[in-house]
PDB file of N, CA and C in Angstrom:
ATOM      1  N   MET A  25       2.743  -7.729   7.967  1.00  0.00           N
ATOM      2  CA  MET A  25       3.561  -8.795   7.365  1.00  0.00           C
ATOM      3  C   MET A  25       4.545  -8.068   6.390  1.00  0.00           C
ATOM      4  N   TRP A  26       5.576  -8.842   6.198  1.00  0.00           N
ATOM      5  CA  TRP A  26       6.481  -8.362   5.562  1.00  0.00           C
ATOM      6  C   TRP A  26       6.442  -8.728   4.308  1.00  0.00           C
ATOM      7  N   THR A  27       6.690  -7.912   3.260  1.00  0.00           N
ATOM      8  CA  THR A  27       6.054  -8.310   1.703  1.00  0.00           C
ATOM      9  C   THR A  27       7.145  -7.313   0.655  1.00  0.00           C
ATOM     10  N   THR A  28       6.887  -7.883  -0.393  1.00  0.00           N
ATOM     11  CA  THR A  28       7.478  -6.961  -1.529  1.00  0.00           C
ATOM     12  C   THR A  28       6.301  -6.496  -2.260  1.00  0.00           C
ATOM     13  N   ILE A  29       6.204  -5.059  -3.136  1.00  0.00           N
ATOM     14  CA  ILE A  29       5.362  -4.683  -3.602  1.00  0.00           C
ATOM     15  C   ILE A  29       5.582  -5.057  -5.124  1.00  0.00           C
ATOM     16  N   ASN A  30       4.285  -5.703  -5.783  1.00  0.00           N
ATOM     17  CA  ASN A  30       4.659  -6.306  -7.178  1.00  0.00           C
ATOM     18  C   ASN A  30       3.674  -4.872  -8.063  1.00  0.00           C
ATOM     19  N   GLN A  31       2.851  -4.156  -7.658  1.00  0.00           N
ATOM     20  CA  GLN A  31       2.367  -2.978  -8.490  1.00  0.00           C
ATOM     21  C   GLN A  31       1.992  -1.938  -7.878  1.00  0.00           C
ATOM     22  N   ILE A  32       1.634  -0.612  -8.085  1.00  0.00           N
ATOM     23  CA  ILE A  32       1.393   0.423  -7.465  1.00  0.00           C
ATOM     24  C   ILE A  32       0.158   0.667  -8.198  1.00  0.00           C
ATOM     25  N   PHE A  33      -0.857   1.397  -7.865  1.00  0.00           N
ATOM     26  CA  PHE A  33      -1.818   2.002  -8.719  1.00  0.00           C
ATOM     27  C   PHE A  33      -2.196   3.413  -7.937  1.00  0.00           C
ATOM     28  N   THR A  34      -2.817   4.494  -8.544  1.00  0.00           N
ATOM     29  CA  THR A  34      -3.236   5.519  -8.156  1.00  0.00           C
ATOM     30  C   THR A  34      -4.178   6.280  -9.307  1.00  0.00           C
ATOM     31  N   SER A  35      -5.084   6.981  -8.912  1.00  0.00           N
ATOM     32  CA  SER A  35      -5.675   7.743  -9.755  1.00  0.00           C
ATOM     33  C   SER A  35      -5.668   9.451  -9.502  1.00  0.00           C
ATOM     34  N   ASN A  36      -6.569   9.929 -10.371  1.00  0.00           N
ATOM     35  CA  ASN A  36      -6.670  11.823 -10.054  1.00  0.00           C
ATOM     36  C   ASN A  36      -8.003  11.385  -9.020  1.00  0.00           C
ATOM     37  N   HIS A  37      -8.527  10.783  -8.600  1.00  0.00           N
ATOM     38  CA  HIS A  37      -9.666  10.495  -7.665  1.00  0.00           C
ATOM     39  C   HIS A  37      -8.958  10.548  -6.089  1.00  0.00           C
ATOM     40  N   SER A  38      -9.754  11.336  -5.348  1.00  0.00           N
ATOM     41  CA  SER A  38      -9.317  11.974  -3.884  1.00  0.00           C
ATOM     42  C   SER A  38      -8.863  10.461  -3.416  1.00  0.00           C
ATOM     43  N   GLN A  39      -7.941  10.407  -2.366  1.00  0.00           N
ATOM     44  CA  GLN A  39      -7.446   9.040  -1.764  1.00  0.00           C
ATOM     45  C   GLN A  39      -7.781   8.079  -2.321  1.00  0.00           C
ATOM     46  N   ASN A  40      -7.234   7.945  -3.937  1.00  0.00           N
ATOM     47  CA  ASN A  40      -7.776   6.299  -4.512  1.00  0.00           C
ATOM     48  C   ASN A  40      -6.121   5.921  -4.792  1.00  0.00           C
ATOM     49  N   ALA A  41      -5.784   5.149  -3.720  1.00  0.00           N
ATOM     50  CA  ALA A  41      -4.232   4.529  -3.848  1.00  0.00           C
ATOM     51  C   ALA A  41      -4.271   2.860  -3.437  1.00  0.00           C
ATOM     52  N   TRP A  42      -3.639   2.277  -4.417  1.00  0.00           N
ATOM     53  CA  TRP A  42      -3.616   0.699  -4.242  1.00  0.00           C
ATOM     54  C   TRP A  42      -2.321  -0.143  -4.153  1.00  0.00           C
ATOM     55  N   ALA A  43      -2.006  -1.083  -3.794  1.00  0.00           N
ATOM     56  CA  ALA A  43      -0.768  -1.567  -4.073  1.00  0.00           C
ATOM     57  C   ALA A  43      -1.109  -3.004  -4.047  1.00  0.00           C
ATOM     58  N   HIS A  44      -0.115  -3.947  -4.722  1.00  0.00           N
ATOM     59  CA  HIS A  44      -0.441  -5.427  -5.585  1.00  0.00           C
ATOM     60  C   HIS A  44       0.863  -5.978  -4.413  1.00  0.00           C
ATOM     61  N   LEU A  45       0.421  -6.675  -3.389  1.00  0.00           N
ATOM     62  CA  LEU A  45       1.177  -7.251  -2.619  1.00  0.00           C
ATOM     63  C   LEU A  45       1.907  -8.605  -2.994  1.00  0.00           C
ATOM     64  N   ALA A  46       3.157  -8.875  -2.735  1.00  0.00           N
ATOM     65  CA  ALA A  46       3.750 -10.017  -3.239  1.00  0.00           C
ATOM     66  C   ALA A  46       3.168 -11.441  -2.421  1.00  0.00           C
ATOM     67  N   SER A  47       2.904 -10.861  -0.908  1.00  0.00           N
ATOM     68  CA  SER A  47       2.911 -12.030   0.051  1.00  0.00           C
ATOM     69  C   SER A  47       1.542 -12.728  -0.372  1.00  0.00           C
ATOM     70  N   ASP A  48       0.384 -12.052  -0.726  1.00  0.00           N
ATOM     71  CA  ASP A  48      -0.895 -12.964  -0.954  1.00  0.00           C
ATOM     72  C   ASP A  48      -1.579 -12.603  -2.257  1.00  0.00           C
ATOM     73  N   ASN A  49      -0.432 -12.190  -3.288  1.00  0.00           N
ATOM     74  CA  ASN A  49      -1.008 -11.864  -4.582  1.00  0.00           C
ATOM     75  C   ASN A  49      -2.303 -11.232  -4.817  1.00  0.00           C
ATOM     76  N   ALA A  50      -2.121 -10.208  -4.235  1.00  0.00           N
ATOM     77  CA  ALA A  50      -3.574  -9.730  -3.888  1.00  0.00           C
ATOM     78  C   ALA A  50      -3.490  -7.580  -4.084  1.00  0.00           C
ATOM     79  N   TRP A  51      -4.623  -7.260  -4.653  1.00  0.00           N
ATOM     80  CA  TRP A  51      -4.642  -5.807  -4.448  1.00  0.00           C
ATOM     81  C   TRP A  51      -5.088  -5.015  -3.165  1.00  0.00           C
ATOM     82  N   HIS A  52      -4.527  -4.358  -2.571  1.00  0.00           N
ATOM     83  CA  HIS A  52      -5.242  -3.650  -1.533  1.00  0.00           C
ATOM     84  C   HIS A  52      -5.351  -2.279  -1.525  1.00  0.00           C
ATOM     85  N   LYS A  53      -6.322  -1.749  -1.184  1.00  0.00           N
ATOM     86  CA  LYS A  53      -6.643  -0.368  -1.044  1.00  0.00           C
ATOM     87  C   LYS A  53      -5.885   0.334   0.204  1.00  0.00           C
ATOM     88  N   VAL A  54      -5.333   1.341   0.023  1.00  0.00           N
ATOM     89  CA  VAL A  54      -4.864   2.273   1.037  1.00  0.00           C
ATOM     90  C   VAL A  54      -6.076   2.999   1.738  1.00  0.00           C
ATOM     91  N   LEU A  55      -5.865   2.604   2.983  1.00  0.00           N
ATOM     92  CA  LEU A  55      -7.385   3.314   4.090  1.00  0.00           C
ATOM     93  C   LEU A  55      -7.536   4.657   3.742  1.00  0.00           C
ATOM     94  N   THR A  56      -9.009   4.912   3.451  1.00  0.00           N
ATOM     95  CA  THR A  56      -9.078   6.208   3.397  1.00  0.00           C
ATOM     96  C   THR A  56      -9.343   6.899   4.514  1.00  0.00           C
ATOM     97  N   GLY A  57      -9.559   8.031   4.538  1.00  0.00           N
ATOM     98  CA  GLY A  57      -9.964   9.010   5.855  1.00  0.00           C
ATOM     99  C   GLY A  57      -9.169  10.358   5.764  1.00  0.00           C
ATOM    100  N   ALA A  58      -8.034  10.562   5.382  1.00  0.00           N
ATOM    101  CA  ALA A  58      -7.012  11.418   5.931  1.00  0.00           C
ATOM    102  C   ALA A  58      -6.281  11.665   4.441  1.00  0.00           C
ATOM    103  N   THR A  59      -6.381  12.517   3.551  1.00  0.00           N
ATOM    104  CA  THR A  59      -5.842  12.891   2.647  1.00  0.00           C
ATOM    105  C   THR A  59      -4.075  12.798   2.549  1.00  0.00           C
ATOM    106  N   ASP A  60      -3.456  13.453   3.721  1.00  0.00           N
ATOM    107  CA  ASP A  60      -2.368  13.183   3.860  1.00  0.00           C
ATOM    108  C   ASP A  60      -1.467  11.930   4.061  1.00  0.00           C
ATOM    109  N   GLY A  61      -2.631  11.032   4.932  1.00  0.00           N
ATOM    110  CA  GLY A  61      -2.175   9.948   5.235  1.00  0.00           C
ATOM    111  C   GLY A  61      -2.228   9.283   3.982  1.00  0.00           C
ATOM    112  N   VAL A  62      -3.334   9.002   2.982  1.00  0.00           N
ATOM    113  CA  VAL A  62      -3.159   8.250   2.162  1.00  0.00           C
ATOM    114  C   VAL A  62      -1.708   8.308   0.997  1.00  0.00           C
ATOM    115  N   THR A  63      -1.621  10.139   0.925  1.00  0.00           N
ATOM    116  CA  THR A  63      -0.398  10.332   0.229  1.00  0.00           C
ATOM    117  C   THR A  63       1.179   9.703   0.972  1.00  0.00           C
ATOM    118  N   ASN A  64       0.791   9.894   2.030  1.00  0.00           N
ATOM    119  CA  ASN A  64       2.307   9.318   3.187  1.00  0.00           C
ATOM    120  C   ASN A  64       2.705   7.820   2.963  1.00  0.00           C
ATOM    121  N   VAL A  65       1.228   6.813   3.019  1.00  0.00           N
ATOM    122  CA  VAL A  65       1.568   5.866   2.636  1.00  0.00           C
ATOM    123  C   VAL A  65       1.806   5.281   1.198  1.00  0.00           C
ATOM    124  N   HIS A  66       1.083   5.983   0.157  1.00  0.00           N
ATOM    125  CA  HIS A  66       1.549   6.010  -1.160  1.00  0.00           C
ATOM    126  C   HIS A  66       2.754   6.155  -1.356  1.00  0.00           C
ATOM    127  N   LEU A  67       3.648   6.832  -0.796  1.00  0.00           N
ATOM    128  CA  LEU A  67       4.668   7.672  -1.109  1.00  0.00           C
ATOM    129  C   LEU A  67       5.590   6.484  -0.612  1.00  0.00           C
ATOM    130  N   VAL A  68       5.464   5.758   0.616  1.00  0.00           N
ATOM    131  CA  VAL A  68       6.430   4.862   1.386  1.00  0.00           C
ATOM    132  C   VAL A  68       6.385   3.577   0.475  1.00  0.00           C
ATOM    133  N   LEU A  69       5.143   3.076  -0.194  1.00  0.00           N
ATOM    134  CA  LEU A  69       4.670   1.873  -0.773  1.00  0.00           C
ATOM    135  C   LEU A  69       5.810   2.109  -2.608  1.00  0.00           C
ATOM    136  N   SER A  70       5.571   3.100  -2.830  1.00  0.00           N
ATOM    137  CA  SER A  70       6.158   3.490  -4.039  1.00  0.00           C
ATOM    138  C   SER A  70       7.585   3.387  -3.865  1.00  0.00           C
ATOM    139  N   VAL A  71       8.435   4.045  -2.875  1.00  0.00           N
ATOM    140  CA  VAL A  71       9.834   4.102  -2.767  1.00  0.00           C
ATOM    141  C   VAL A  71      10.056   2.601  -2.543  1.00  0.00           C
ATOM    142  N   ALA A  72       9.464   1.502  -1.776  1.00  0.00           N
ATOM    143  CA  ALA A  72       9.530   0.288  -1.607  1.00  0.00           C
ATOM    144  C   ALA A  72       9.849  -0.183  -3.107  1.00  0.00           C
ATOM    145  N   LYS A  73       8.771  -0.223  -3.876  1.00  0.00           N
ATOM    146  CA  LYS A  73       8.739  -0.508  -4.968  1.00  0.00           C
ATOM    147  C   LYS A  73       9.604  -0.144  -6.098  1.00  0.00           C
ATOM    148  N   ALA A  74      10.486   0.817  -6.154  1.00  0.00           N
ATOM    149  CA  ALA A  74      11.176   1.511  -7.019  1.00  0.00           C
ATOM    150  C   ALA A  74      12.514   0.812  -6.471  1.00  0.00           C
ATOM    151  N   THR A  75      12.891   0.753  -5.304  1.00  0.00           N
ATOM    152  CA  THR A  75      13.952   0.237  -4.626  1.00  0.00           C
ATOM    153  C   THR A  75      14.341  -1.278  -4.406  1.00  0.00           C
ATOM    154  N   GLY A  76      13.084  -1.788  -4.540  1.00  0.00           N
ATOM    155  CA  GLY A  76      12.884  -3.222  -4.504  1.00  0.00           C
ATOM    156  C   GLY A  76      13.107  -3.701  -3.009  1.00  0.00           C
ATOM    157  N   LYS A  77      12.829  -2.817  -1.957  1.00  0.00           N
ATOM    158  CA  LYS A  77      13.028  -3.375  -0.490  1.00  0.00           C
ATOM    159  C   LYS A  77      11.596  -4.006  -0.058  1.00  0.00           C
ATOM    160  N   GLN A  78      11.664  -4.642   0.923  1.00  0.00           N
ATOM    161  CA  GLN A  78      10.446  -4.894   1.717  1.00  0.00           C
ATOM    162  C   GLN A  78       9.890  -3.965   2.322  1.00  0.00           C
ATOM    163  N   VAL A  79       8.538  -4.107   2.725  1.00  0.00           N
ATOM    164  CA  VAL A  79       8.153  -3.244   3.821  1.00  0.00           C
ATOM    165  C   VAL A  79       6.970  -3.958   4.482  1.00  0.00           C
ATOM    166  N   TYR A  80       6.960  -3.692   5.913  1.00  0.00           N
ATOM    167  CA  TYR A  80       6.021  -4.431   6.623  1.00  0.00           C
ATOM    168  C   TYR A  80       4.571  -3.650   6.525  1.00  0.00           C
ATOM    169  N   ILE A  81       3.546  -4.305   5.881  1.00  0.00           N
ATOM    170  CA  ILE A  81       2.300  -4.028   5.835  1.00  0.00           C
ATOM    171  C   ILE A  81       1.386  -4.299   6.858  1.00  0.00           C
ATOM    172  N   VAL A  82       0.418  -3.531   7.640  1.00  0.00           N
ATOM    173  CA  VAL A  82      -0.864  -3.348   8.516  1.00  0.00           C
ATOM    174  C   VAL A  82      -1.764  -3.571   7.707  1.00  0.00           C
ATOM    175  N   LEU A  83      -2.603  -4.464   7.735  1.00  0.00           N
ATOM    176  CA  LEU A  83      -3.989  -4.675   6.889  1.00  0.00           C
ATOM    177  C   LEU A  83      -4.918  -4.654   8.322  1.00  0.00           C
ATOM    178  N   ASP A  84      -6.342  -3.906   8.022  1.00  0.00           N
ATOM    179  CA  ASP A  84      -7.740  -4.058   8.674  1.00  0.00           C
ATOM    180  C   ASP A  84      -8.167  -5.287   8.676  1.00  0.00           C
ATOM    181  N   THR A  85      -9.444  -5.357   9.030  1.00  0.00           N
ATOM    182  CA  THR A  85      -9.791  -6.290   8.905  1.00  0.00           C
ATOM    183  C   THR A  85     -10.528  -6.727   7.502  1.00  0.00           C
ATOM    184  N   ALA A  86     -10.840  -5.309   6.663  1.00  0.00           N
ATOM    185  CA  ALA A  86     -11.223  -5.549   5.406  1.00  0.00           C
ATOM    186  C   ALA A  86      -9.964  -5.803   4.288  1.00  0.00           C
ATOM    187  N   LYS A  87      -9.270  -5.955   5.021  1.00  0.00           N
ATOM    188  CA  LYS A  87      -7.719  -6.058   4.381  1.00  0.00           C
ATOM    189  C   LYS A  87      -7.227  -4.724   3.470  1.00  0.00           C
ATOM    190  N   ASN A  88      -7.713  -3.468   4.151  1.00  0.00           N
ATOM    191  CA  ASN A  88      -7.094  -2.139   3.777  1.00  0.00           C
ATOM    192  C   ASN A  88      -5.846  -2.071   4.291  1.00  0.00           C
ATOM    193  N   ILE A  89      -4.931  -1.101   3.636  1.00  0.00           N
ATOM    194  CA  ILE A  89      -3.409  -0.894   4.257  1.00  0.00           C
ATOM    195  C   ILE A  89      -3.873   0.161   5.149  1.00  0.00           C
ATOM    196  N   THR A  90      -3.285  -0.188   6.463  1.00  0.00           N
ATOM    197  CA  THR A  90      -3.552   0.957   7.361  1.00  0.00           C
ATOM    198  C   THR A  90      -2.036   1.682   7.945  1.00  0.00           C
ATOM    199  N   GLN A  91      -1.066   0.857   7.725  1.00  0.00           N
ATOM    200  CA  GLN A  91       0.305   1.120   8.216  1.00  0.00           C
ATOM    201  C   GLN A  91       1.325   0.553   7.033  1.00  0.00           C
ATOM    202  N   VAL A  92       2.519   1.501   6.876  1.00  0.00           N
ATOM    203  CA  VAL A  92       3.633   0.887   6.207  1.00  0.00           C
ATOM    204  C   VAL A  92       5.025   1.170   6.797  1.00  0.00           C
ATOM    205  N   TYR A  93       5.660   0.228   7.107  1.00  0.00           N
ATOM    206  CA  TYR A  93       7.262   0.517   7.683  1.00  0.00           C
ATOM    207  C   TYR A  93       8.030   0.152   6.783  1.00  0.00           C
ATOM    208  N   LEU A  94       8.988   1.095   6.444  1.00  0.00           N
ATOM    209  CA  LEU A  94      10.046   0.906   5.308  1.00  0.00           C
ATOM    210  C   LEU A  94      11.514   0.590   6.255  1.00  0.00           C
TER     211      LEU A  94
END
């Protein structure tokens, strides 16, 4: 789905990144499993938020973010 990012959240915990999506007004966790993968997705989400651009988000069945296109 194409959407804008309302907010971004991360912490000092390993693989803990979240995005609040405008499309459904809800928080979604970046799917864990690969540290570099979580970092890369979080980076793209952060750039989208900072520039106000829309991104295409792919969610799994549990509503975790698995892919992002900018």
